[in-house]
Amino acid sequence: LAALASTFNEMLDRLEESFERLSRFSADIAHELRTPIQNLRGEAEVALARPRPAEEYREALVSSLEECQGLARLIDSLLFLARAESPEAHLDRESVDVANELEGVRSFYEASATAAGVSLSVQCPAPLRARLDRTLVRRAVANLVGNALAATPRGGSVRMSAWEEEGAVRIEVFDNGVGIPAEVLPRVFDRFYRVDRSRSKSSGGSGLGLAIVKCIAEMHGGSIAIAS
């Protein structure tokens, strides 16, 4: 009976933790949705408060469109996370040339890196192949590279690396940017968590990028870690 009671207590603790996490997640979603909706309403109210030149109406529409795009990205990320946690979620695995995928990410961000004055490179032995979901892995690496570029000052560098390690493939994104305080490192994969809320928000981040990276790694049977 003591062993059975202990098992029930552990189960109840896990349930309580799950409910608390769900409650926090719901509150975060409400907050994240409320802000852009308030911005949209404010833009519309200001634009309609009095007759304005066509150019001012255009500026209001452009600003509203940016908020709508941010909302669409947020909803897309939330839907991805919800579907990934479903038992029916599956991967479209195929034999992938890892170096080629990293080069694809580098090409996508090359213009942004050049404009920011940051060196972006790839180090990967060829051939290195793995059975991965190509689309999801690109999304995960792209999220990491985007974060690294945002945190790296002009003259810095961002490097994508991949190699075989103990029968698995390890993919690493390294930067020599501003770093992350040690006390917040354990929380960076939490949904909606931002190390620098003002910078992340101004750059359009939802605080879901690293949560998605973690989810994609775990869907592949892998794991993710961070060091600063």
JSON list of C-alpha atoms in Angstrom, two decimals:
[
{"chain": "A", "resi": 1, "resn": "LEU", "atom": "CA", "xyz": [0.00, 0.00, 0.00]},
{"chain": "A", "resi": 2, "resn": "ALA", "atom": "CA", "xyz": [2.84, 2.39, 0.77]},
{"chain": "A", "resi": 3, "resn": "ALA", "atom": "CA", "xyz": [4.37, 1.77, -2.67]},
{"chain": "A", "resi": 4, "resn": "LEU", "atom": "CA", "xyz": [0.97, 2.28, -4.33]},
{"chain": "A", "resi": 5, "resn": "ALA", "atom": "CA", "xyz": [0.40, 5.52, -2.40]},
{"chain": "A", "resi": 6, "resn": "SER", "atom": "CA", "xyz": [3.84, 6.76, -3.41]},
{"chain": "A", "resi": 7, "resn": "THR", "atom": "CA", "xyz": [3.09, 6.03, -7.06]},
{"chain": "A", "resi": 8, "resn": "PHE", "atom": "CA", "xyz": [-0.22, 7.91, -6.85]},
{"chain": "A", "resi": 9, "resn": "ASN", "atom": "CA", "xyz": [1.49, 10.87, -5.19]},
{"chain": "A", "resi": 10, "resn": "GLU", "atom": "CA", "xyz": [4.08, 11.02, -7.96]},
{"chain": "A", "resi": 11, "resn": "MET", "atom": "CA", "xyz": [1.31, 10.87, -10.57]},
{"chain": "A", "resi": 12, "resn": "LEU", "atom": "CA", "xyz": [-0.61, 13.67, -8.86]},
{"chain": "A", "resi": 13, "resn": "ASP", "atom": "CA", "xyz": [2.56, 15.78, -8.71]},
{"chain": "A", "resi": 14, "resn": "ARG", "atom": "CA", "xyz": [3.06, 15.30, -12.45]},
{"chain": "A", "resi": 15, "resn": "LEU", "atom": "CA", "xyz": [-0.57, 16.20, -13.13]},
{"chain": "A", "resi": 16, "resn": "GLU", "atom": "CA", "xyz": [-0.32, 19.30, -10.97]},
{"chain": "A", "resi": 17, "resn": "GLU", "atom": "CA", "xyz": [2.84, 20.37, -12.79]},
{"chain": "A", "resi": 18, "resn": "SER", "atom": "CA", "xyz": [1.14, 19.78, -16.17]},
{"chain": "A", "resi": 19, "resn": "PHE", "atom": "CA", "xyz": [-1.89, 21.87, -15.16]},
{"chain": "A", "resi": 20, "resn": "GLU", "atom": "CA", "xyz": [0.33, 24.68, -13.90]},
{"chain": "A", "resi": 21, "resn": "ARG", "atom": "CA", "xyz": [2.30, 24.60, -17.17]},
{"chain": "A", "resi": 22, "resn": "LEU", "atom": "CA", "xyz": [-0.92, 24.65, -19.19]},
{"chain": "A", "resi": 23, "resn": "SER", "atom": "CA", "xyz": [-2.23, 27.57, -17.13]},
{"chain": "A", "resi": 24, "resn": "ARG", "atom": "CA", "xyz": [0.97, 29.57, -17.67]},
{"chain": "A", "resi": 25, "resn": "PHE", "atom": "CA", "xyz": [0.94, 28.72, -21.38]},
{"chain": "A", "resi": 26, "resn": "SER", "atom": "CA", "xyz": [-2.68, 29.89, -21.72]},
{"chain": "A", "resi": 27, "resn": "ALA", "atom": "CA", "xyz": [-1.88, 33.15, -19.94]},
{"chain": "A", "resi": 28, "resn": "ASP", "atom": "CA", "xyz": [1.15, 33.69, -22.20]},
{"chain": "A", "resi": 29, "resn": "ILE", "atom": "CA", "xyz": [-0.95, 33.08, -25.32]},
{"chain": "A", "resi": 30, "resn": "ALA", "atom": "CA", "xyz": [-3.57, 35.58, -24.13]},
{"chain": "A", "resi": 31, "resn": "HIS", "atom": "CA", "xyz": [-0.86, 38.18, -23.51]},
{"chain": "A", "resi": 32, "resn": "GLU", "atom": "CA", "xyz": [0.88, 37.58, -26.84]},
{"chain": "A", "resi": 33, "resn": "LEU", "atom": "CA", "xyz": [-2.40, 37.87, -28.77]},
{"chain": "A", "resi": 34, "resn": "ARG", "atom": "CA", "xyz": [-3.68, 40.88, -26.82]},
{"chain": "A", "resi": 35, "resn": "THR", "atom": "CA", "xyz": [-0.70, 43.11, -27.63]},
{"chain": "A", "resi": 36, "resn": "PRO", "atom": "CA", "xyz": [-0.88, 43.00, -31.47]},
{"chain": "A", "resi": 37, "resn": "ILE", "atom": "CA", "xyz": [-4.69, 43.22, -31.37]},
{"chain": "A", "resi": 38, "resn": "GLN", "atom": "CA", "xyz": [-4.47, 46.34, -29.22]},
{"chain": "A", "resi": 39, "resn": "ASN", "atom": "CA", "xyz": [-1.92, 47.77, -31.65]},
{"chain": "A", "resi": 40, "resn": "LEU", "atom": "CA", "xyz": [-4.23, 47.08, -34.59]},
{"chain": "A", "resi": 41, "resn": "ARG", "atom": "CA", "xyz": [-7.15, 48.70, -32.80]},
{"chain": "A", "resi": 42, "resn": "GLY", "atom": "CA", "xyz": [-5.05, 51.71, -31.84]},
{"chain": "A", "resi": 43, "resn": "GLU", "atom": "CA", "xyz": [-3.85, 52.21, -35.42]},
{"chain": "A", "resi": 44, "resn": "ALA", "atom": "CA", "xyz": [-7.40, 52.06, -36.73]},
{"chain": "A", "resi": 45, "resn": "GLU", "atom": "CA", "xyz": [-8.75, 54.46, -34.09]},
{"chain": "A", "resi": 46, "resn": "VAL", "atom": "CA", "xyz": [-6.02, 57.01, -34.78]},
{"chain": "A", "resi": 47, "resn": "ALA", "atom": "CA", "xyz": [-6.51, 56.75, -38.54]},
{"chain": "A", "resi": 48, "resn": "LEU", "atom": "CA", "xyz": [-10.29, 57.24, -38.23]},
{"chain": "A", "resi": 49, "resn": "ALA", "atom": "CA", "xyz": [-10.19, 59.99, -35.60]},
{"chain": "A", "resi": 50, "resn": "ARG", "atom": "CA", "xyz": [-10.16, 62.71, -38.28]},
{"chain": "A", "resi": 51, "resn": "PRO", "atom": "CA", "xyz": [-9.75, 63.07, -42.05]},
{"chain": "A", "resi": 52, "resn": "ARG", "atom": "CA", "xyz": [-6.14, 62.48, -43.09]},
{"chain": "A", "resi": 53, "resn": "PRO", "atom": "CA", "xyz": [-3.99, 62.63, -46.24]},
{"chain": "A", "resi": 54, "resn": "ALA", "atom": "CA", "xyz": [-3.78, 59.45, -48.29]},
{"chain": "A", "resi": 55, "resn": "GLU", "atom": "CA", "xyz": [-0.13, 58.96, -47.27]},
{"chain": "A", "resi": 56, "resn": "GLU", "atom": "CA", "xyz": [-1.04, 58.81, -43.56]},
{"chain": "A", "resi": 57, "resn": "TYR", "atom": "CA", "xyz": [-3.74, 56.25, -44.28]},
{"chain": "A", "resi": 58, "resn": "ARG", "atom": "CA", "xyz": [-1.15, 54.25, -46.20]},
{"chain": "A", "resi": 59, "resn": "GLU", "atom": "CA", "xyz": [1.26, 54.36, -43.24]},
{"chain": "A", "resi": 60, "resn": "ALA", "atom": "CA", "xyz": [-1.52, 53.10, -40.94]},
{"chain": "A", "resi": 61, "resn": "LEU", "atom": "CA", "xyz": [-2.28, 50.23, -43.32]},
{"chain": "A", "resi": 62, "resn": "VAL", "atom": "CA", "xyz": [1.42, 49.28, -43.59]},
{"chain": "A", "resi": 63, "resn": "SER", "atom": "CA", "xyz": [1.73, 49.23, -39.79]},
{"chain": "A", "resi": 64, "resn": "SER", "atom": "CA", "xyz": [-1.45, 47.15, -39.48]},
{"chain": "A", "resi": 65, "resn": "LEU", "atom": "CA", "xyz": [-0.16, 44.71, -42.09]},
{"chain": "A", "resi": 66, "resn": "GLU", "atom": "CA", "xyz": [3.05, 44.22, -40.09]},
{"chain": "A", "resi": 67, "resn": "GLU", "atom": "CA", "xyz": [1.00, 43.41, -36.99]},
{"chain": "A", "resi": 68, "resn": "CYS", "atom": "CA", "xyz": [-1.12, 40.94, -38.99]},
{"chain": "A", "resi": 69, "resn": "GLN", "atom": "CA", "xyz": [2.00, 39.23, -40.29]},
{"chain": "A", "resi": 70, "resn": "GLY", "atom": "CA", "xyz": [3.35, 38.94, -36.75]},
{"chain": "A", "resi": 71, "resn": "LEU", "atom": "CA", "xyz": [0.05, 37.41, -35.62]},
{"chain": "A", "resi": 72, "resn": "ALA", "atom": "CA", "xyz": [0.15, 34.94, -38.50]},
{"chain": "A", "resi": 73, "resn": "ARG", "atom": "CA", "xyz": [3.70, 33.85, -37.53]},
{"chain": "A", "resi": 74, "resn": "LEU", "atom": "CA", "xyz": [2.64, 33.45, -33.90]},
{"chain": "A", "resi": 75, "resn": "ILE", "atom": "CA", "xyz": [-0.40, 31.34, -34.82]},
{"chain": "A", "resi": 76, "resn": "ASP", "atom": "CA", "xyz": [1.69, 29.22, -37.21]},
{"chain": "A", "resi": 77, "resn": "SER", "atom": "CA", "xyz": [4.21, 28.52, -34.44]},
{"chain": "A", "resi": 78, "resn": "LEU", "atom": "CA", "xyz": [1.51, 27.64, -31.92]},
{"chain": "A", "resi": 79, "resn": "LEU", "atom": "CA", "xyz": [-0.18, 25.29, -34.40]},
{"chain": "A", "resi": 80, "resn": "PHE", "atom": "CA", "xyz": [3.16, 23.59, -35.12]},
{"chain": "A", "resi": 81, "resn": "LEU", "atom": "CA", "xyz": [3.83, 23.01, -31.42]},
{"chain": "A", "resi": 82, "resn": "ALA", "atom": "CA", "xyz": [0.30, 21.71, -30.84]},
{"chain": "A", "resi": 83, "resn": "ARG", "atom": "CA", "xyz": [0.51, 19.29, -33.77]},
{"chain": "A", "resi": 84, "resn": "ALA", "atom": "CA", "xyz": [3.99, 18.13, -32.80]},
{"chain": "A", "resi": 85, "resn": "GLU", "atom": "CA", "xyz": [2.74, 17.09, -29.36]},
{"chain": "A", "resi": 86, "resn": "SER", "atom": "CA", "xyz": [-0.06, 15.01, -30.88]},
{"chain": "A", "resi": 87, "resn": "PRO", "atom": "CA", "xyz": [0.47, 11.21, -30.82]},
{"chain": "A", "resi": 88, "resn": "GLU", "atom": "CA", "xyz": [-0.35, 11.21, -34.54]},
{"chain": "A", "resi": 89, "resn": "ALA", "atom": "CA", "xyz": [2.55, 13.53, -35.37]},
{"chain": "A", "resi": 90, "resn": "HIS", "atom": "CA", "xyz": [4.99, 11.93, -37.78]},
{"chain": "A", "resi": 91, "resn": "LEU", "atom": "CA", "xyz": [8.19, 12.81, -39.61]},
{"chain": "A", "resi": 92, "resn": "ASP", "atom": "CA", "xyz": [8.73, 12.70, -43.33]},
{"chain": "A", "resi": 93, "resn": "ARG", "atom": "CA", "xyz": [12.19, 11.15, -43.06]},
{"chain": "A", "resi": 94, "resn": "GLU", "atom": "CA", "xyz": [14.57, 10.81, -45.99]},
{"chain": "A", "resi": 95, "resn": "SER", "atom": "CA", "xyz": [18.29, 10.41, -46.52]},
{"chain": "A", "resi": 96, "resn": "VAL", "atom": "CA", "xyz": [19.61, 13.96, -46.21]},
{"chain": "A", "resi": 97, "resn": "ASP", "atom": "CA", "xyz": [23.00, 15.43, -47.11]},
{"chain": "A", "resi": 98, "resn": "VAL", "atom": "CA", "xyz": [23.55, 17.43, -43.92]},
{"chain": "A", "resi": 99, "resn": "ALA", "atom": "CA", "xyz": [26.23, 19.70, -45.41]},
{"chain": "A", "resi": 100, "resn": "ASN", "atom": "CA", "xyz": [23.92, 20.61, -48.28]},
{"chain": "A", "resi": 101, "resn": "GLU", "atom": "CA", "xyz": [21.11, 21.52, -45.87]},
{"chain": "A", "resi": 102, "resn": "LEU", "atom": "CA", "xyz": [23.41, 23.75, -43.82]},
{"chain": "A", "resi": 103, "resn": "GLU", "atom": "CA", "xyz": [24.59, 25.43, -47.01]},
{"chain": "A", "resi": 104, "resn": "GLY", "atom": "CA", "xyz": [20.96, 26.08, -47.87]},
{"chain": "A", "resi": 105, "resn": "VAL", "atom": "CA", "xyz": [20.45, 27.86, -44.58]},
{"chain": "A", "resi": 106, "resn": "ARG", "atom": "CA", "xyz": [23.67, 29.82, -45.09]},
{"chain": "A", "resi": 107, "resn": "SER", "atom": "CA", "xyz": [22.52, 30.95, -48.55]},
{"chain": "A", "resi": 108, "resn": "PHE", "atom": "CA", "xyz": [19.17, 32.07, -47.15]},
{"chain": "A", "resi": 109, "resn": "TYR", "atom": "CA", "xyz": [20.79, 34.22, -44.44]},
{"chain": "A", "resi": 110, "resn": "GLU", "atom": "CA", "xyz": [23.81, 35.34, -46.46]},
{"chain": "A", "resi": 111, "resn": "ALA", "atom": "CA", "xyz": [22.36, 38.73, -47.42]},
{"chain": "A", "resi": 112, "resn": "SER", "atom": "CA", "xyz": [21.23, 39.46, -43.84]},
{"chain": "A", "resi": 113, "resn": "ALA", "atom": "CA", "xyz": [24.61, 38.46, -42.44]},
{"chain": "A", "resi": 114, "resn": "THR", "atom": "CA", "xyz": [26.46, 40.63, -44.96]},
{"chain": "A", "resi": 115, "resn": "ALA", "atom": "CA", "xyz": [24.26, 43.62, -44.17]},
{"chain": "A", "resi": 116, "resn": "ALA", "atom": "CA", "xyz": [24.89, 43.10, -40.44]},
{"chain": "A", "resi": 117, "resn": "GLY", "atom": "CA", "xyz": [28.64, 42.77, -40.98]},
{"chain": "A", "resi": 118, "resn": "VAL", "atom": "CA", "xyz": [28.69, 39.23, -39.57]},
{"chain": "A", "resi": 119, "resn": "SER", "atom": "CA", "xyz": [30.62, 36.30, -41.05]},
{"chain": "A", "resi": 120, "resn": "LEU", "atom": "CA", "xyz": [28.41, 33.24, -41.67]},
{"chain": "A", "resi": 121, "resn": "SER", "atom": "CA", "xyz": [30.11, 29.91, -42.43]},
{"chain": "A", "resi": 122, "resn": "VAL", "atom": "CA", "xyz": [29.59, 26.14, -42.55]},
{"chain": "A", "resi": 123, "resn": "GLN", "atom": "CA", "xyz": [31.92, 23.38, -41.36]},
{"chain": "A", "resi": 124, "resn": "CYS", "atom": "CA", "xyz": [30.77, 19.89, -42.23]},
{"chain": "A", "resi": 125, "resn": "PRO", "atom": "CA", "xyz": [32.65, 16.84, -43.51]},
{"chain": "A", "resi": 126, "resn": "ALA", "atom": "CA", "xyz": [31.38, 15.39, -46.74]},
{"chain": "A", "resi": 127, "resn": "PRO", "atom": "CA", "xyz": [29.66, 13.08, -47.09]},
{"chain": "A", "resi": 128, "resn": "LEU", "atom": "CA", "xyz": [27.56, 13.20, -43.91]},
{"chain": "A", "resi": 129, "resn": "ARG", "atom": "CA", "xyz": [24.10, 11.75, -44.36]},
{"chain": "A", "resi": 130, "resn": "ALA", "atom": "CA", "xyz": [21.26, 11.12, -41.92]},
{"chain": "A", "resi": 131, "resn": "ARG", "atom": "CA", "xyz": [17.59, 10.15, -42.13]},
{"chain": "A", "resi": 132, "resn": "LEU", "atom": "CA", "xyz": [15.87, 13.39, -41.19]},
{"chain": "A", "resi": 133, "resn": "ASP", "atom": "CA", "xyz": [12.79, 15.42, -41.96]},
{"chain": "A", "resi": 134, "resn": "ARG", "atom": "CA", "xyz": [14.44, 17.91, -44.31]},
{"chain": "A", "resi": 135, "resn": "THR", "atom": "CA", "xyz": [11.89, 20.71, -43.83]},
{"chain": "A", "resi": 136, "resn": "LEU", "atom": "CA", "xyz": [11.84, 20.50, -40.05]},
{"chain": "A", "resi": 137, "resn": "VAL", "atom": "CA", "xyz": [15.62, 20.31, -39.67]},
{"chain": "A", "resi": 138, "resn": "ARG", "atom": "CA", "xyz": [16.06, 23.36, -41.91]},
{"chain": "A", "resi": 139, "resn": "ARG", "atom": "CA", "xyz": [13.51, 25.21, -39.80]},
{"chain": "A", "resi": 140, "resn": "ALA", "atom": "CA", "xyz": [15.31, 24.30, -36.57]},
{"chain": "A", "resi": 141, "resn": "VAL", "atom": "CA", "xyz": [18.75, 25.34, -37.85]},
{"chain": "A", "resi": 142, "resn": "ALA", "atom": "CA", "xyz": [17.31, 28.52, -39.38]},
{"chain": "A", "resi": 143, "resn": "ASN", "atom": "CA", "xyz": [15.76, 29.49, -36.03]},
{"chain": "A", "resi": 144, "resn": "LEU", "atom": "CA", "xyz": [19.15, 29.07, -34.34]},
{"chain": "A", "resi": 145, "resn": "VAL", "atom": "CA", "xyz": [21.00, 31.03, -37.02]},
{"chain": "A", "resi": 146, "resn": "GLY", "atom": "CA", "xyz": [18.43, 33.83, -36.91]},
{"chain": "A", "resi": 147, "resn": "ASN", "atom": "CA", "xyz": [18.90, 34.13, -33.15]},
{"chain": "A", "resi": 148, "resn": "ALA", "atom": "CA", "xyz": [22.69, 34.02, -33.48]},
{"chain": "A", "resi": 149, "resn": "LEU", "atom": "CA", "xyz": [22.74, 36.79, -36.09]},
{"chain": "A", "resi": 150, "resn": "ALA", "atom": "CA", "xyz": [20.49, 38.97, -33.94]},
{"chain": "A", "resi": 151, "resn": "ALA", "atom": "CA", "xyz": [22.83, 38.55, -30.95]},
{"chain": "A", "resi": 152, "resn": "THR", "atom": "CA", "xyz": [26.13, 39.04, -32.81]},
{"chain": "A", "resi": 153, "resn": "PRO", "atom": "CA", "xyz": [27.55, 42.55, -33.29]},
{"chain": "A", "resi": 154, "resn": "ARG", "atom": "CA", "xyz": [29.20, 43.80, -36.47]},
{"chain": "A", "resi": 155, "resn": "GLY", "atom": "CA", "xyz": [32.54, 42.08, -37.03]},
{"chain": "A", "resi": 156, "resn": "GLY", "atom": "CA", "xyz": [31.43, 38.90, -35.28]},
{"chain": "A", "resi": 157, "resn": "SER", "atom": "CA", "xyz": [30.90, 35.44, -36.70]},
{"chain": "A", "resi": 158, "resn": "VAL", "atom": "CA", "xyz": [28.28, 32.69, -36.79]},
{"chain": "A", "resi": 159, "resn": "ARG", "atom": "CA", "xyz": [29.27, 29.13, -37.68]},
{"chain": "A", "resi": 160, "resn": "MET", "atom": "CA", "xyz": [27.15, 26.06, -38.44]},
{"chain": "A", "resi": 161, "resn": "SER", "atom": "CA", "xyz": [28.90, 22.74, -37.85]},
{"chain": "A", "resi": 162, "resn": "ALA", "atom": "CA", "xyz": [27.89, 19.11, -38.14]},
{"chain": "A", "resi": 163, "resn": "TRP", "atom": "CA", "xyz": [29.68, 15.84, -37.52]},
{"chain": "A", "resi": 164, "resn": "GLU", "atom": "CA", "xyz": [29.03, 12.22, -36.59]},
{"chain": "A", "resi": 165, "resn": "GLU", "atom": "CA", "xyz": [29.25, 11.48, -32.89]},
{"chain": "A", "resi": 166, "resn": "GLU", "atom": "CA", "xyz": [28.58, 8.11, -31.25]},
{"chain": "A", "resi": 167, "resn": "GLY", "atom": "CA", "xyz": [26.42, 6.89, -34.11]},
{"chain": "A", "resi": 168, "resn": "ALA", "atom": "CA", "xyz": [24.36, 10.07, -34.30]},
{"chain": "A", "resi": 169, "resn": "VAL", "atom": "CA", "xyz": [24.64, 13.40, -36.09]},
{"chain": "A", "resi": 170, "resn": "ARG", "atom": "CA", "xyz": [25.44, 16.47, -34.02]},
{"chain": "A", "resi": 171, "resn": "ILE", "atom": "CA", "xyz": [24.54, 19.88, -35.45]},
{"chain": "A", "resi": 172, "resn": "GLU", "atom": "CA", "xyz": [25.89, 22.97, -33.74]},
{"chain": "A", "resi": 173, "resn": "VAL", "atom": "CA", "xyz": [25.36, 26.70, -34.27]},
{"chain": "A", "resi": 174, "resn": "PHE", "atom": "CA", "xyz": [28.08, 28.83, -32.70]},
{"chain": "A", "resi": 175, "resn": "ASP", "atom": "CA", "xyz": [28.37, 32.61, -32.42]},
{"chain": "A", "resi": 176, "resn": "ASN", "atom": "CA", "xyz": [30.67, 35.01, -30.58]},
{"chain": "A", "resi": 177, "resn": "GLY", "atom": "CA", "xyz": [27.89, 37.47, -29.80]},
{"chain": "A", "resi": 178, "resn": "VAL", "atom": "CA", "xyz": [26.66, 38.96, -26.54]},
{"chain": "A", "resi": 179, "resn": "GLY", "atom": "CA", "xyz": [26.02, 35.61, -24.81]},
{"chain": "A", "resi": 180, "resn": "ILE", "atom": "CA", "xyz": [23.28, 34.64, -22.36]},
{"chain": "A", "resi": 181, "resn": "PRO", "atom": "CA", "xyz": [23.42, 35.04, -18.56]},
{"chain": "A", "resi": 182, "resn": "ALA", "atom": "CA", "xyz": [23.97, 31.70, -16.82]},
{"chain": "A", "resi": 183, "resn": "GLU", "atom": "CA", "xyz": [20.92, 32.09, -14.59]},
{"chain": "A", "resi": 184, "resn": "VAL", "atom": "CA", "xyz": [18.50, 32.18, -17.54]},
{"chain": "A", "resi": 185, "resn": "LEU", "atom": "CA", "xyz": [20.07, 29.41, -19.65]},
{"chain": "A", "resi": 186, "resn": "PRO", "atom": "CA", "xyz": [17.73, 26.71, -18.25]},
{"chain": "A", "resi": 187, "resn": "ARG", "atom": "CA", "xyz": [14.68, 28.72, -19.39]},
{"chain": "A", "resi": 188, "resn": "VAL", "atom": "CA", "xyz": [15.60, 29.63, -22.96]},
{"chain": "A", "resi": 189, "resn": "PHE", "atom": "CA", "xyz": [13.69, 26.66, -24.40]},
{"chain": "A", "resi": 190, "resn": "ASP", "atom": "CA", "xyz": [10.49, 27.58, -22.53]},
{"chain": "A", "resi": 191, "resn": "ARG", "atom": "CA", "xyz": [7.67, 28.84, -24.69]},
{"chain": "A", "resi": 192, "resn": "PHE", "atom": "CA", "xyz": [7.37, 32.64, -24.86]},
{"chain": "A", "resi": 193, "resn": "TYR", "atom": "CA", "xyz": [10.52, 33.15, -22.80]},
{"chain": "A", "resi": 194, "resn": "ARG", "atom": "CA", "xyz": [12.78, 35.97, -24.00]},
{"chain": "A", "resi": 195, "resn": "VAL", "atom": "CA", "xyz": [16.20, 36.77, -22.61]},
{"chain": "A", "resi": 196, "resn": "ASP", "atom": "CA", "xyz": [15.95, 40.38, -23.79]},
{"chain": "A", "resi": 197, "resn": "ARG", "atom": "CA", "xyz": [12.23, 41.05, -24.12]},
{"chain": "A", "resi": 198, "resn": "SER", "atom": "CA", "xyz": [12.60, 44.52, -25.61]},
{"chain": "A", "resi": 199, "resn": "ARG", "atom": "CA", "xyz": [15.03, 43.45, -28.35]},
{"chain": "A", "resi": 200, "resn": "SER", "atom": "CA", "xyz": [13.19, 40.24, -29.17]},
{"chain": "A", "resi": 201, "resn": "LYS", "atom": "CA", "xyz": [9.84, 41.96, -29.34]},
{"chain": "A", "resi": 202, "resn": "SER", "atom": "CA", "xyz": [11.08, 44.80, -31.50]},
{"chain": "A", "resi": 203, "resn": "SER", "atom": "CA", "xyz": [12.60, 42.35, -33.95]},
{"chain": "A", "resi": 204, "resn": "GLY", "atom": "CA", "xyz": [9.33, 40.44, -34.24]},
{"chain": "A", "resi": 205, "resn": "GLY", "atom": "CA", "xyz": [10.26, 37.42, -32.13]},
{"chain": "A", "resi": 206, "resn": "SER", "atom": "CA", "xyz": [7.45, 35.52, -30.42]},
{"chain": "A", "resi": 207, "resn": "GLY", "atom": "CA", "xyz": [9.59, 33.67, -27.89]},
{"chain": "A", "resi": 208, "resn": "LEU", "atom": "CA", "xyz": [8.70, 30.36, -29.55]},
{"chain": "A", "resi": 209, "resn": "GLY", "atom": "CA", "xyz": [11.72, 29.87, -31.82]},
{"chain": "A", "resi": 210, "resn": "LEU", "atom": "CA", "xyz": [13.86, 27.85, -29.41]},
{"chain": "A", "resi": 211, "resn": "ALA", "atom": "CA", "xyz": [10.84, 25.90, -28.16]},
{"chain": "A", "resi": 212, "resn": "ILE", "atom": "CA", "xyz": [10.25, 24.81, -31.75]},
{"chain": "A", "resi": 213, "resn": "VAL", "atom": "CA", "xyz": [13.92, 23.84, -32.16]},
{"chain": "A", "resi": 214, "resn": "LYS", "atom": "CA", "xyz": [13.69, 21.67, -29.03]},
{"chain": "A", "resi": 215, "resn": "CYS", "atom": "CA", "xyz": [10.47, 20.09, -30.26]},
{"chain": "A", "resi": 216, "resn": "ILE", "atom": "CA", "xyz": [11.99, 19.23, -33.66]},
{"chain": "A", "resi": 217, "resn": "ALA", "atom": "CA", "xyz": [15.08, 17.69, -32.02]},
{"chain": "A", "resi": 218, "resn": "GLU", "atom": "CA", "xyz": [12.93, 15.55, -29.73]},
{"chain": "A", "resi": 219, "resn": "MET", "atom": "CA", "xyz": [10.65, 14.49, -32.59]},
{"chain": "A", "resi": 220, "resn": "HIS", "atom": "CA", "xyz": [13.78, 13.03, -34.23]},
{"chain": "A", "resi": 221, "resn": "GLY", "atom": "CA", "xyz": [14.64, 11.17, -31.02]},
{"chain": "A", "resi": 222, "resn": "GLY", "atom": "CA", "xyz": [17.41, 13.64, -30.24]},
{"chain": "A", "resi": 223, "resn": "SER", "atom": "CA", "xyz": [18.06, 16.35, -27.71]},
{"chain": "A", "resi": 224, "resn": "ILE", "atom": "CA", "xyz": [19.21, 19.95, -27.56]},
{"chain": "A", "resi": 225, "resn": "ALA", "atom": "CA", "xyz": [21.64, 21.77, -25.30]},
{"chain": "A", "resi": 226, "resn": "ILE", "atom": "CA", "xyz": [22.96, 25.31, -24.97]},
{"chain": "A", "resi": 227, "resn": "ALA", "atom": "CA", "xyz": [26.13, 26.82, -23.51]},
{"chain": "A", "resi": 228, "resn": "SER", "atom": "CA", "xyz": [27.29, 30.41, -23.20]}
]
